[in-house]
Amino acid sequence: MNPRFNSISKWILISYILVLCFSRCKGLLKETESSPASYRSTSIAEWEGLRFGAFVHFNDNTFIGKEISRNCELQIFNPPEIDFGGMMETFSRAGIQYAVLTARHTSGFCLWDSKVTEFDVASSPFGKDVVKLFVDACRENNIRPCIYYCLWGNKDWNPAGWNPMIKKETQDKSPAEIIRHQLGELAGNYGDIYEFWLDMYCWCDTTLSVGEIYHHIRSINPGAVIHFNQHVQDGTEIRYFPTDILNGEERLPPAAGHNPRRLVNGKNYYLPFEYEITSQRCDSVSLGHGLMKGSVWFTYPGSSFYRVDSLYDYIRQSFERGGSNILLSTAPDKSGSYRKEDQDSLIKLGKLICGRPR
């Protein structure tokens, strides 16, 4: 056999094997990137290291004084000034590393100019893109920007039932199509969003599956942590999957401790725990979901910050039971700013959380 021909054949075979291996590895990489972590990956370890995050509950709820809003009036959203810069300075002093804005809550009112609805901030007297103001302020203060989005559309909760504007819009587009488009806007128009906090899949137009939502966001914003709220329980149940983390909405991990290593559909995943607890008490409005009496997400004239030592007692227990991060529900008032007493309490609480040994 010609030695030169034999050498060429070997190189062709080696090249073919290398291309095949690269293609398979690339395929595996894509599968890994588009799925929850099967082990404590670098990105999940980073999320766990953040330790302290803040919900920013601010939407039309703030102006009508209700935790669950059925508002359909655009003119009510008109804060004199939104001081996200001052908010982020307070967060920095408290040691807060990530912040989650309620970009769309129960009424469907959007804090950005969505192209699939007129029921948004662009049509309100305020007019400015609140999501952009929030994201920019986060980045200027080294806080990771995150987005909360409330899913809806089925018979249990569909604003088309009381809002004429949304009713007209859903004649041309299903709630599922609106959700896909709006999540695409949020994932694609503001740079990298660190985390998407997705709520109320039990209300969602279920022609859109949890998996479709997860992969849709990941395809646009590949580095994002995607979290489906598992509702009021202690993190032992996985109701919506895929999700990158598990949570306790106003509930601590079980006394035996949170187990992040979970088997789902025959595969192993690493799903750390986030403990969400409210900072505000208002006995006249409370939904009663909290471990402490009077818990509310939003700020009201009659609400006040819980005693810091009482809040910290639950937060300490979450850490001791294997919880990774705390997501504290906070809220500016109608002015768009935090009250001075809330700022002071938040900083005091942050010193306790961030000073605690890991």
mmCIF file of C-alpha atoms in Angstrom:
data_model
loop_
_atom_site.group_PDB
_atom_site.id
_atom_site.type_symbol
_atom_site.label_atom_id
_atom_site.label_comp_id
_atom_site.label_asym_id
_atom_site.label_seq_id
_atom_site.Cartn_x
_atom_site.Cartn_y
_atom_site.Cartn_z
ATOM 1 C CA MET A 1 0.000 0.000 0.000
ATOM 2 C CA ASN A 2 1.225 3.522 -0.799
ATOM 3 C CA PRO A 3 2.556 4.994 2.513
ATOM 4 C CA ARG A 4 1.367 8.496 1.493
ATOM 5 C CA PHE A 5 -2.174 7.206 0.799
ATOM 6 C CA ASN A 6 -2.190 5.363 4.133
ATOM 7 C CA SER A 7 -1.183 8.563 5.980
ATOM 8 C CA ILE A 8 -3.924 10.583 4.283
ATOM 9 C CA SER A 9 -6.515 7.933 5.168
ATOM 10 C CA LYS A 10 -5.503 8.063 8.811
ATOM 11 C CA TRP A 11 -5.859 11.852 8.875
ATOM 12 C CA ILE A 12 -9.296 11.635 7.269
ATOM 13 C CA LEU A 13 -10.383 9.070 9.871
ATOM 14 C CA ILE A 14 -8.994 11.141 12.761
ATOM 15 C CA SER A 15 -10.667 14.300 11.442
ATOM 16 C CA TYR A 16 -13.995 12.485 11.118
ATOM 17 C CA ILE A 17 -13.744 11.202 14.708
ATOM 18 C CA LEU A 18 -12.882 14.688 16.015
ATOM 19 C CA VAL A 19 -15.827 16.276 14.176
ATOM 20 C CA LEU A 20 -18.172 13.577 15.496
ATOM 21 C CA CYS A 21 -16.947 14.038 19.076
ATOM 22 C CA PHE A 22 -17.236 17.817 18.826
ATOM 23 C CA SER A 23 -20.779 17.574 17.493
ATOM 24 C CA ARG A 24 -21.843 15.239 20.289
ATOM 25 C CA CYS A 25 -20.173 17.382 22.947
ATOM 26 C CA LYS A 26 -21.839 20.482 21.512
ATOM 27 C CA GLY A 27 -25.184 18.705 21.675
ATOM 28 C CA LEU A 28 -24.586 17.715 25.284
ATOM 29 C CA LEU A 29 -23.591 21.276 26.126
ATOM 30 C CA LYS A 30 -26.828 22.629 24.656
ATOM 31 C CA GLU A 31 -28.842 20.062 26.585
ATOM 32 C CA THR A 32 -27.081 20.995 29.822
ATOM 33 C CA GLU A 33 -27.501 24.727 29.275
ATOM 34 C CA SER A 34 -31.210 24.390 28.606
ATOM 35 C CA SER A 35 -31.964 22.204 31.623
ATOM 36 C CA PRO A 36 -31.775 22.630 35.409
ATOM 37 C CA ALA A 37 -28.426 21.702 36.932
ATOM 38 C CA SER A 38 -27.821 18.036 37.611
ATOM 39 C CA TYR A 39 -25.092 18.978 40.111
ATOM 40 C CA ARG A 40 -23.969 22.094 41.997
ATOM 41 C CA SER A 41 -22.894 23.945 38.880
ATOM 42 C CA THR A 42 -20.861 27.157 38.825
ATOM 43 C CA SER A 43 -23.928 29.310 38.114
ATOM 44 C CA ILE A 44 -26.013 27.693 40.852
ATOM 45 C CA ALA A 45 -23.134 27.964 43.336
ATOM 46 C CA GLU A 46 -22.938 31.662 42.477
ATOM 47 C CA TRP A 47 -26.686 32.044 43.107
ATOM 48 C CA GLU A 48 -26.354 30.287 46.476
ATOM 49 C CA GLY A 49 -23.485 32.600 47.391
ATOM 50 C CA LEU A 50 -25.642 35.700 47.009
ATOM 51 C CA ARG A 51 -27.421 34.859 50.265
ATOM 52 C CA PHE A 52 -29.706 37.940 50.423
ATOM 53 C CA GLY A 53 -32.177 39.219 47.811
ATOM 54 C CA ALA A 54 -35.104 41.625 47.861
ATOM 55 C CA PHE A 55 -38.502 41.542 46.212
ATOM 56 C CA VAL A 56 -39.599 44.980 45.036
ATOM 57 C CA HIS A 57 -43.400 44.808 45.129
ATOM 58 C CA PHE A 58 -44.518 47.802 43.097
ATOM 59 C CA ASN A 59 -47.380 47.793 40.605
ATOM 60 C CA ASP A 60 -50.959 49.049 40.369
ATOM 61 C CA ASN A 61 -51.633 47.166 43.649
ATOM 62 C CA THR A 62 -49.688 49.926 45.421
ATOM 63 C CA PHE A 63 -52.187 52.553 44.282
ATOM 64 C CA ILE A 64 -55.454 50.699 44.906
ATOM 65 C CA GLY A 65 -54.395 49.208 48.250
ATOM 66 C CA LYS A 66 -54.957 45.538 47.423
ATOM 67 C CA GLU A 67 -52.644 42.538 47.460
ATOM 68 C CA ILE A 68 -54.552 40.894 44.597
ATOM 69 C CA SER A 69 -55.392 43.548 42.008
ATOM 70 C CA ARG A 70 -58.281 43.488 39.552
ATOM 71 C CA ASN A 71 -57.611 47.042 38.516
ATOM 72 C CA CYS A 72 -58.404 48.111 34.954
ATOM 73 C CA GLU A 73 -57.820 51.885 35.250
ATOM 74 C CA LEU A 74 -54.615 53.159 33.672
ATOM 75 C CA GLN A 75 -54.675 56.600 35.271
ATOM 76 C CA ILE A 76 -54.076 55.353 38.809
ATOM 77 C CA PHE A 77 -50.418 54.556 38.126
ATOM 78 C CA ASN A 78 -48.711 57.914 38.466
ATOM 79 C CA PRO A 79 -46.028 58.038 41.190
ATOM 80 C CA PRO A 80 -44.507 61.525 41.575
ATOM 81 C CA GLU A 81 -41.021 60.006 41.424
ATOM 82 C CA ILE A 82 -39.552 56.534 41.494
ATOM 83 C CA ASP A 83 -36.306 56.561 43.426
ATOM 84 C CA PHE A 84 -34.695 53.308 42.347
ATOM 85 C CA GLY A 85 -31.268 54.877 42.846
ATOM 86 C CA GLY A 86 -31.951 55.522 46.525
ATOM 87 C CA MET A 87 -33.469 52.048 46.819
ATOM 88 C CA MET A 88 -30.340 50.394 45.449
ATOM 89 C CA GLU A 89 -28.130 52.413 47.769
ATOM 90 C CA THR A 90 -30.172 51.063 50.686
ATOM 91 C CA PHE A 91 -29.888 47.542 49.270
ATOM 92 C CA SER A 92 -26.116 47.904 49.008
ATOM 93 C CA ARG A 93 -25.863 49.047 52.616
ATOM 94 C CA ALA A 94 -28.013 46.064 53.660
ATOM 95 C CA GLY A 95 -25.853 43.584 51.736
ATOM 96 C CA ILE A 96 -28.613 42.709 49.242
ATOM 97 C CA GLN A 97 -27.168 41.148 46.093
ATOM 98 C CA TYR A 98 -30.206 40.686 43.817
ATOM 99 C CA ALA A 99 -33.554 42.443 43.421
ATOM 100 C CA VAL A 100 -36.795 41.185 41.852
ATOM 101 C CA LEU A 101 -39.275 43.706 40.379
ATOM 102 C CA THR A 102 -42.965 42.785 39.948
ATOM 103 C CA ALA A 103 -43.050 43.698 36.253
ATOM 104 C CA ARG A 104 -46.521 42.178 35.769
ATOM 105 C CA HIS A 105 -48.726 41.302 38.709
ATOM 106 C CA THR A 106 -52.261 39.912 38.954
ATOM 107 C CA SER A 107 -54.135 42.611 37.000
ATOM 108 C CA GLY A 108 -51.849 42.227 33.990
ATOM 109 C CA PHE A 109 -50.606 45.841 34.186
ATOM 110 C CA CYS A 110 -47.103 45.900 32.685
ATOM 111 C CA LEU A 111 -44.323 48.151 33.948
ATOM 112 C CA TRP A 112 -42.813 48.366 30.460
ATOM 113 C CA ASP A 113 -44.102 49.266 26.991
ATOM 114 C CA SER A 114 -45.378 45.860 25.885
ATOM 115 C CA LYS A 115 -46.262 45.561 22.210
ATOM 116 C CA VAL A 116 -49.113 43.111 22.868
ATOM 117 C CA THR A 117 -51.137 45.222 25.298
ATOM 118 C CA GLU A 118 -52.152 48.818 25.876
ATOM 119 C CA PHE A 119 -52.621 48.038 29.558
ATOM 120 C CA ASP A 120 -49.127 49.132 30.470
ATOM 121 C CA VAL A 121 -47.080 51.960 31.899
ATOM 122 C CA ALA A 122 -46.589 53.568 28.479
ATOM 123 C CA SER A 123 -50.341 54.279 28.374
ATOM 124 C CA SER A 124 -50.447 55.550 31.972
ATOM 125 C CA PRO A 125 -49.875 59.145 33.114
ATOM 126 C CA PHE A 126 -46.390 58.136 34.348
ATOM 127 C CA GLY A 127 -45.350 57.032 30.883
ATOM 128 C CA LYS A 128 -41.779 55.931 31.617
ATOM 129 C CA ASP A 129 -40.382 52.410 31.274
ATOM 130 C CA VAL A 130 -40.210 51.320 34.918
ATOM 131 C CA VAL A 131 -38.430 48.054 34.088
ATOM 132 C CA LYS A 132 -35.625 49.973 32.378
ATOM 133 C CA LEU A 133 -35.322 52.429 35.274
ATOM 134 C CA PHE A 134 -35.098 49.481 37.655
ATOM 135 C CA VAL A 135 -32.591 47.446 35.635
ATOM 136 C CA ASP A 136 -30.353 50.479 35.043
ATOM 137 C CA ALA A 137 -30.368 51.381 38.755
ATOM 138 C CA CYS A 138 -29.509 47.781 39.682
ATOM 139 C CA ARG A 139 -26.522 47.691 37.364
ATOM 140 C CA GLU A 140 -25.248 51.087 38.490
ATOM 141 C CA ASN A 141 -25.145 49.743 42.049
ATOM 142 C CA ASN A 142 -23.863 46.205 41.314
ATOM 143 C CA ILE A 143 -27.198 44.625 42.234
ATOM 144 C CA ARG A 144 -28.304 41.768 39.973
ATOM 145 C CA PRO A 145 -31.576 42.719 38.188
ATOM 146 C CA CYS A 146 -34.361 40.121 38.300
ATOM 147 C CA ILE A 147 -37.947 40.064 37.015
ATOM 148 C CA TYR A 148 -41.175 38.763 38.565
ATOM 149 C CA TYR A 149 -43.947 37.885 36.111
ATOM 150 C CA CYS A 150 -47.441 36.662 37.022
ATOM 151 C CA LEU A 151 -48.854 34.036 34.659
ATOM 152 C CA TRP A 152 -52.597 33.934 33.978
ATOM 153 C CA GLY A 153 -55.202 33.120 31.386
ATOM 154 C CA ASN A 154 -57.292 30.154 32.484
ATOM 155 C CA LYS A 155 -60.796 30.173 33.978
ATOM 156 C CA ASP A 156 -59.475 30.673 37.523
ATOM 157 C CA TRP A 157 -57.799 33.996 36.732
ATOM 158 C CA ASN A 158 -58.116 35.877 33.467
ATOM 159 C CA PRO A 159 -58.260 39.696 33.489
ATOM 160 C CA ALA A 160 -60.207 39.576 30.216
ATOM 161 C CA GLY A 161 -63.177 38.807 32.461
ATOM 162 C CA TRP A 162 -63.181 42.303 33.992
ATOM 163 C CA ASN A 163 -60.837 44.466 31.900
ATOM 164 C CA PRO A 164 -62.388 45.562 28.542
ATOM 165 C CA MET A 165 -58.960 46.443 27.138
ATOM 166 C CA ILE A 166 -57.516 42.989 27.797
ATOM 167 C CA LYS A 167 -60.757 41.331 26.660
ATOM 168 C CA LYS A 168 -60.395 43.022 23.264
ATOM 169 C CA GLU A 169 -56.714 42.082 23.021
ATOM 170 C CA THR A 170 -57.352 38.414 23.787
ATOM 171 C CA GLN A 171 -59.761 38.192 20.855
ATOM 172 C CA ASP A 172 -56.726 38.284 18.560
ATOM 173 C CA LYS A 173 -54.108 36.640 20.779
ATOM 174 C CA SER A 174 -54.489 33.896 23.360
ATOM 175 C CA PRO A 175 -53.122 34.482 26.877
ATOM 176 C CA ALA A 176 -50.430 31.913 26.001
ATOM 177 C CA GLU A 177 -49.321 33.997 23.000
ATOM 178 C CA ILE A 178 -49.291 37.146 25.122
ATOM 179 C CA ILE A 179 -47.184 35.425 27.782
ATOM 180 C CA ARG A 180 -44.647 34.180 25.234
ATOM 181 C CA HIS A 181 -44.343 37.601 23.644
ATOM 182 C CA GLN A 182 -44.045 39.496 26.922
ATOM 183 C CA LEU A 183 -41.483 37.128 28.398
ATOM 184 C CA GLY A 184 -39.570 37.513 25.145
ATOM 185 C CA GLU A 185 -39.645 41.300 25.576
ATOM 186 C CA LEU A 186 -38.409 41.085 29.157
ATOM 187 C CA ALA A 187 -35.712 38.543 28.315
ATOM 188 C CA GLY A 188 -34.562 40.275 25.150
ATOM 189 C CA ASN A 189 -34.837 44.047 25.619
ATOM 190 C CA TYR A 190 -32.942 44.759 28.846
ATOM 191 C CA GLY A 191 -29.676 42.885 28.546
ATOM 192 C CA ASP A 192 -28.949 39.952 30.836
ATOM 193 C CA ILE A 193 -31.629 39.463 33.463
ATOM 194 C CA TYR A 194 -30.180 37.452 36.322
ATOM 195 C CA GLU A 195 -33.350 35.653 37.423
ATOM 196 C CA PHE A 196 -36.941 35.237 36.261
ATOM 197 C CA TRP A 197 -39.355 34.644 39.152
ATOM 198 C CA LEU A 198 -42.455 33.128 37.550
ATOM 199 C CA ASP A 199 -45.641 32.990 39.593
ATOM 200 C CA MET A 200 -49.067 31.362 39.465
ATOM 201 C CA TYR A 201 -48.658 28.712 36.803
ATOM 202 C CA CYS A 202 -51.877 27.307 38.310
ATOM 203 C CA TRP A 203 -53.590 30.312 36.650
ATOM 204 C CA CYS A 204 -51.750 30.005 33.352
ATOM 205 C CA ASP A 205 -53.190 29.223 29.935
ATOM 206 C CA THR A 206 -51.921 25.660 30.047
ATOM 207 C CA THR A 207 -51.647 25.335 26.289
ATOM 208 C CA LEU A 208 -48.264 26.817 27.255
ATOM 209 C CA SER A 209 -46.368 24.283 29.366
ATOM 210 C CA VAL A 210 -43.843 24.941 32.118
ATOM 211 C CA GLY A 211 -41.167 23.437 29.869
ATOM 212 C CA GLU A 212 -42.047 25.714 26.948
ATOM 213 C CA ILE A 213 -41.830 28.795 29.182
ATOM 214 C CA TYR A 214 -38.524 27.654 30.674
ATOM 215 C CA HIS A 215 -36.892 26.929 27.316
ATOM 216 C CA HIS A 216 -38.331 30.066 25.693
ATOM 217 C CA ILE A 217 -36.630 32.303 28.269
ATOM 218 C CA ARG A 218 -33.428 30.270 28.226
ATOM 219 C CA SER A 219 -33.221 30.522 24.416
ATOM 220 C CA ILE A 220 -33.191 34.343 24.658
ATOM 221 C CA ASN A 221 -31.388 34.858 27.961
ATOM 222 C CA PRO A 222 -29.240 31.719 28.319
ATOM 223 C CA GLY A 223 -27.551 32.649 31.585
ATOM 224 C CA ALA A 224 -30.724 33.404 33.543
ATOM 225 C CA VAL A 225 -31.825 31.511 36.635
ATOM 226 C CA ILE A 226 -35.434 30.498 35.936
ATOM 227 C CA HIS A 227 -37.642 29.937 38.940
ATOM 228 C CA PHE A 228 -41.256 28.765 39.076
ATOM 229 C CA ASN A 229 -42.892 29.564 42.410
ATOM 230 C CA GLN A 230 -43.948 26.251 43.950
ATOM 231 C CA HIS A 231 -46.505 28.115 46.149
ATOM 232 C CA VAL A 232 -47.190 28.075 49.867
ATOM 233 C CA GLN A 233 -45.278 25.028 51.069
ATOM 234 C CA ASP A 234 -41.854 24.106 52.408
ATOM 235 C CA GLY A 235 -40.038 23.069 49.248
ATOM 236 C CA THR A 236 -40.682 19.346 49.591
ATOM 237 C CA GLU A 237 -43.098 19.264 46.625
ATOM 238 C CA ILE A 238 -42.036 19.951 43.044
ATOM 239 C CA ARG A 239 -45.228 21.103 41.388
ATOM 240 C CA TYR A 240 -43.752 22.865 38.344
ATOM 241 C CA PHE A 241 -40.717 21.606 36.494
ATOM 242 C CA PRO A 242 -38.258 22.468 34.995
ATOM 243 C CA THR A 243 -37.164 25.046 37.546
ATOM 244 C CA ASP A 244 -33.642 25.939 38.655
ATOM 245 C CA ILE A 245 -34.464 26.427 42.321
ATOM 246 C CA LEU A 246 -37.145 25.487 44.852
ATOM 247 C CA ASN A 247 -38.719 27.857 47.326
ATOM 248 C CA GLY A 248 -40.785 28.334 50.407
ATOM 249 C CA GLU A 249 -43.298 31.137 49.958
ATOM 250 C CA GLU A 250 -43.623 32.316 53.556
ATOM 251 C CA ARG A 251 -42.609 28.817 54.642
ATOM 252 C CA LEU A 252 -39.377 27.500 56.130
ATOM 253 C CA PRO A 253 -37.622 24.380 54.844
ATOM 254 C CA PRO A 254 -38.732 21.195 56.649
ATOM 255 C CA ALA A 255 -37.306 20.605 60.115
ATOM 256 C CA ALA A 256 -35.176 17.754 58.761
ATOM 257 C CA GLY A 257 -33.563 20.189 56.324
ATOM 258 C CA HIS A 258 -33.841 20.993 52.619
ATOM 259 C CA ASN A 259 -32.519 18.326 50.293
ATOM 260 C CA PRO A 260 -31.278 19.986 47.075
ATOM 261 C CA ARG A 261 -30.553 16.658 45.369
ATOM 262 C CA ARG A 262 -33.831 15.601 43.811
ATOM 263 C CA LEU A 263 -34.962 12.901 41.424
ATOM 264 C CA VAL A 264 -37.398 14.155 38.768
ATOM 265 C CA ASN A 265 -38.637 11.947 35.948
ATOM 266 C CA GLY A 266 -35.810 9.497 36.548
ATOM 267 C CA LYS A 267 -33.039 12.137 36.464
ATOM 268 C CA ASN A 268 -31.031 13.728 39.268
ATOM 269 C CA TYR A 269 -31.023 17.507 39.760
ATOM 270 C CA TYR A 270 -29.517 19.992 42.209
ATOM 271 C CA LEU A 271 -32.263 22.428 43.308
ATOM 272 C CA PRO A 272 -31.319 24.810 46.154
ATOM 273 C CA PHE A 273 -33.841 26.579 48.395
ATOM 274 C CA GLU A 274 -34.950 30.227 48.503
ATOM 275 C CA TYR A 275 -36.951 31.426 51.520
ATOM 276 C CA GLU A 276 -39.348 34.292 50.773
ATOM 277 C CA ILE A 277 -40.621 36.231 53.786
ATOM 278 C CA THR A 278 -42.499 39.544 53.941
ATOM 279 C CA SER A 279 -41.132 42.589 55.709
ATOM 280 C CA GLN A 280 -44.459 44.441 56.064
ATOM 281 C CA ARG A 281 -47.347 43.884 58.484
ATOM 282 C CA CYS A 282 -50.850 45.257 57.925
ATOM 283 C CA ASP A 283 -53.622 43.491 59.822
ATOM 284 C CA SER A 284 -56.428 45.123 57.809
ATOM 285 C CA VAL A 285 -55.142 43.857 54.434
ATOM 286 C CA SER A 286 -53.213 40.642 55.151
ATOM 287 C CA LEU A 287 -53.802 37.490 53.136
ATOM 288 C CA GLY A 288 -52.766 35.515 56.193
ATOM 289 C CA HIS A 289 -50.179 33.378 54.383
ATOM 290 C CA GLY A 290 -47.271 34.443 56.560
ATOM 291 C CA LEU A 291 -45.854 32.729 59.594
ATOM 292 C CA MET A 292 -46.306 36.045 61.379
ATOM 293 C CA LYS A 293 -49.648 37.806 61.700
ATOM 294 C CA GLY A 294 -50.596 40.478 59.166
ATOM 295 C CA SER A 295 -48.049 39.688 56.439
ATOM 296 C CA VAL A 296 -48.380 41.706 53.210
ATOM 297 C CA TRP A 297 -46.332 42.036 50.031
ATOM 298 C CA PHE A 298 -47.061 45.693 49.321
ATOM 299 C CA THR A 299 -46.715 48.813 51.457
ATOM 300 C CA TYR A 300 -49.839 50.567 52.736
ATOM 301 C CA PRO A 301 -50.468 53.670 54.851
ATOM 302 C CA GLY A 302 -51.322 51.332 57.746
ATOM 303 C CA SER A 303 -48.442 48.887 57.278
ATOM 304 C CA SER A 304 -45.166 48.811 59.157
ATOM 305 C CA PHE A 305 -41.883 46.899 59.074
ATOM 306 C CA TYR A 306 -41.900 43.830 61.313
ATOM 307 C CA ARG A 307 -39.581 43.826 64.282
ATOM 308 C CA VAL A 308 -36.145 43.016 62.922
ATOM 309 C CA ASP A 309 -35.376 40.408 65.573
ATOM 310 C CA SER A 310 -38.653 38.585 64.797
ATOM 311 C CA LEU A 311 -37.872 38.484 61.069
ATOM 312 C CA TYR A 312 -34.320 37.386 61.673
ATOM 313 C CA ASP A 313 -35.439 34.516 63.891
ATOM 314 C CA TYR A 314 -37.202 32.894 60.909
ATOM 315 C CA ILE A 315 -34.366 33.750 58.522
ATOM 316 C CA ARG A 316 -31.854 32.123 60.893
ATOM 317 C CA GLN A 317 -33.979 28.984 60.960
ATOM 318 C CA SER A 318 -34.034 28.849 57.158
ATOM 319 C CA PHE A 319 -30.247 28.933 56.998
ATOM 320 C CA GLU A 320 -29.978 26.280 59.702
ATOM 321 C CA ARG A 321 -32.355 24.029 57.761
ATOM 322 C CA GLY A 322 -30.351 24.181 54.561
ATOM 323 C CA GLY A 323 -31.893 27.208 52.850
ATOM 324 C CA SER A 324 -29.427 28.981 50.591
ATOM 325 C CA ASN A 325 -30.900 32.450 50.038
ATOM 326 C CA ILE A 326 -33.409 34.802 51.618
ATOM 327 C CA LEU A 327 -35.747 36.785 49.378
ATOM 328 C CA LEU A 328 -37.259 39.515 51.536
ATOM 329 C CA SER A 329 -40.498 41.034 50.264
ATOM 330 C CA THR A 330 -40.194 44.817 50.415
ATOM 331 C CA ALA A 331 -42.137 47.624 48.778
ATOM 332 C CA PRO A 332 -41.936 51.358 48.116
ATOM 333 C CA ASP A 333 -45.043 53.392 48.891
ATOM 334 C CA LYS A 334 -47.088 55.469 46.406
ATOM 335 C CA SER A 335 -44.274 57.993 46.128
ATOM 336 C CA GLY A 336 -42.061 55.358 44.543
ATOM 337 C CA SER A 337 -39.626 55.421 47.480
ATOM 338 C CA TYR A 338 -39.073 53.491 50.706
ATOM 339 C CA ARG A 339 -40.105 55.116 53.935
ATOM 340 C CA LYS A 340 -37.201 56.133 56.179
ATOM 341 C CA GLU A 341 -38.162 53.677 58.924
ATOM 342 C CA ASP A 342 -38.265 50.837 56.371
ATOM 343 C CA GLN A 343 -34.811 51.747 55.063
ATOM 344 C CA ASP A 344 -33.367 51.764 58.571
ATOM 345 C CA SER A 345 -34.944 48.402 59.441
ATOM 346 C CA LEU A 346 -33.744 46.846 56.196
ATOM 347 C CA ILE A 347 -30.159 47.904 56.844
ATOM 348 C CA LYS A 348 -30.337 46.630 60.422
ATOM 349 C CA LEU A 349 -31.677 43.264 59.244
ATOM 350 C CA GLY A 350 -29.015 43.047 56.535
ATOM 351 C CA LYS A 351 -26.242 43.409 59.096
ATOM 352 C CA LEU A 352 -27.613 40.411 60.961
ATOM 353 C CA ILE A 353 -27.948 38.288 57.804
ATOM 354 C CA CYS A 354 -24.615 39.191 56.241
ATOM 355 C CA GLY A 355 -22.767 38.956 59.509
ATOM 356 C CA ARG A 356 -23.924 35.407 60.078
ATOM 357 C CA PRO A 357 -21.251 32.724 59.416
ATOM 358 C CA ARG A 358 -21.894 30.644 56.308
#
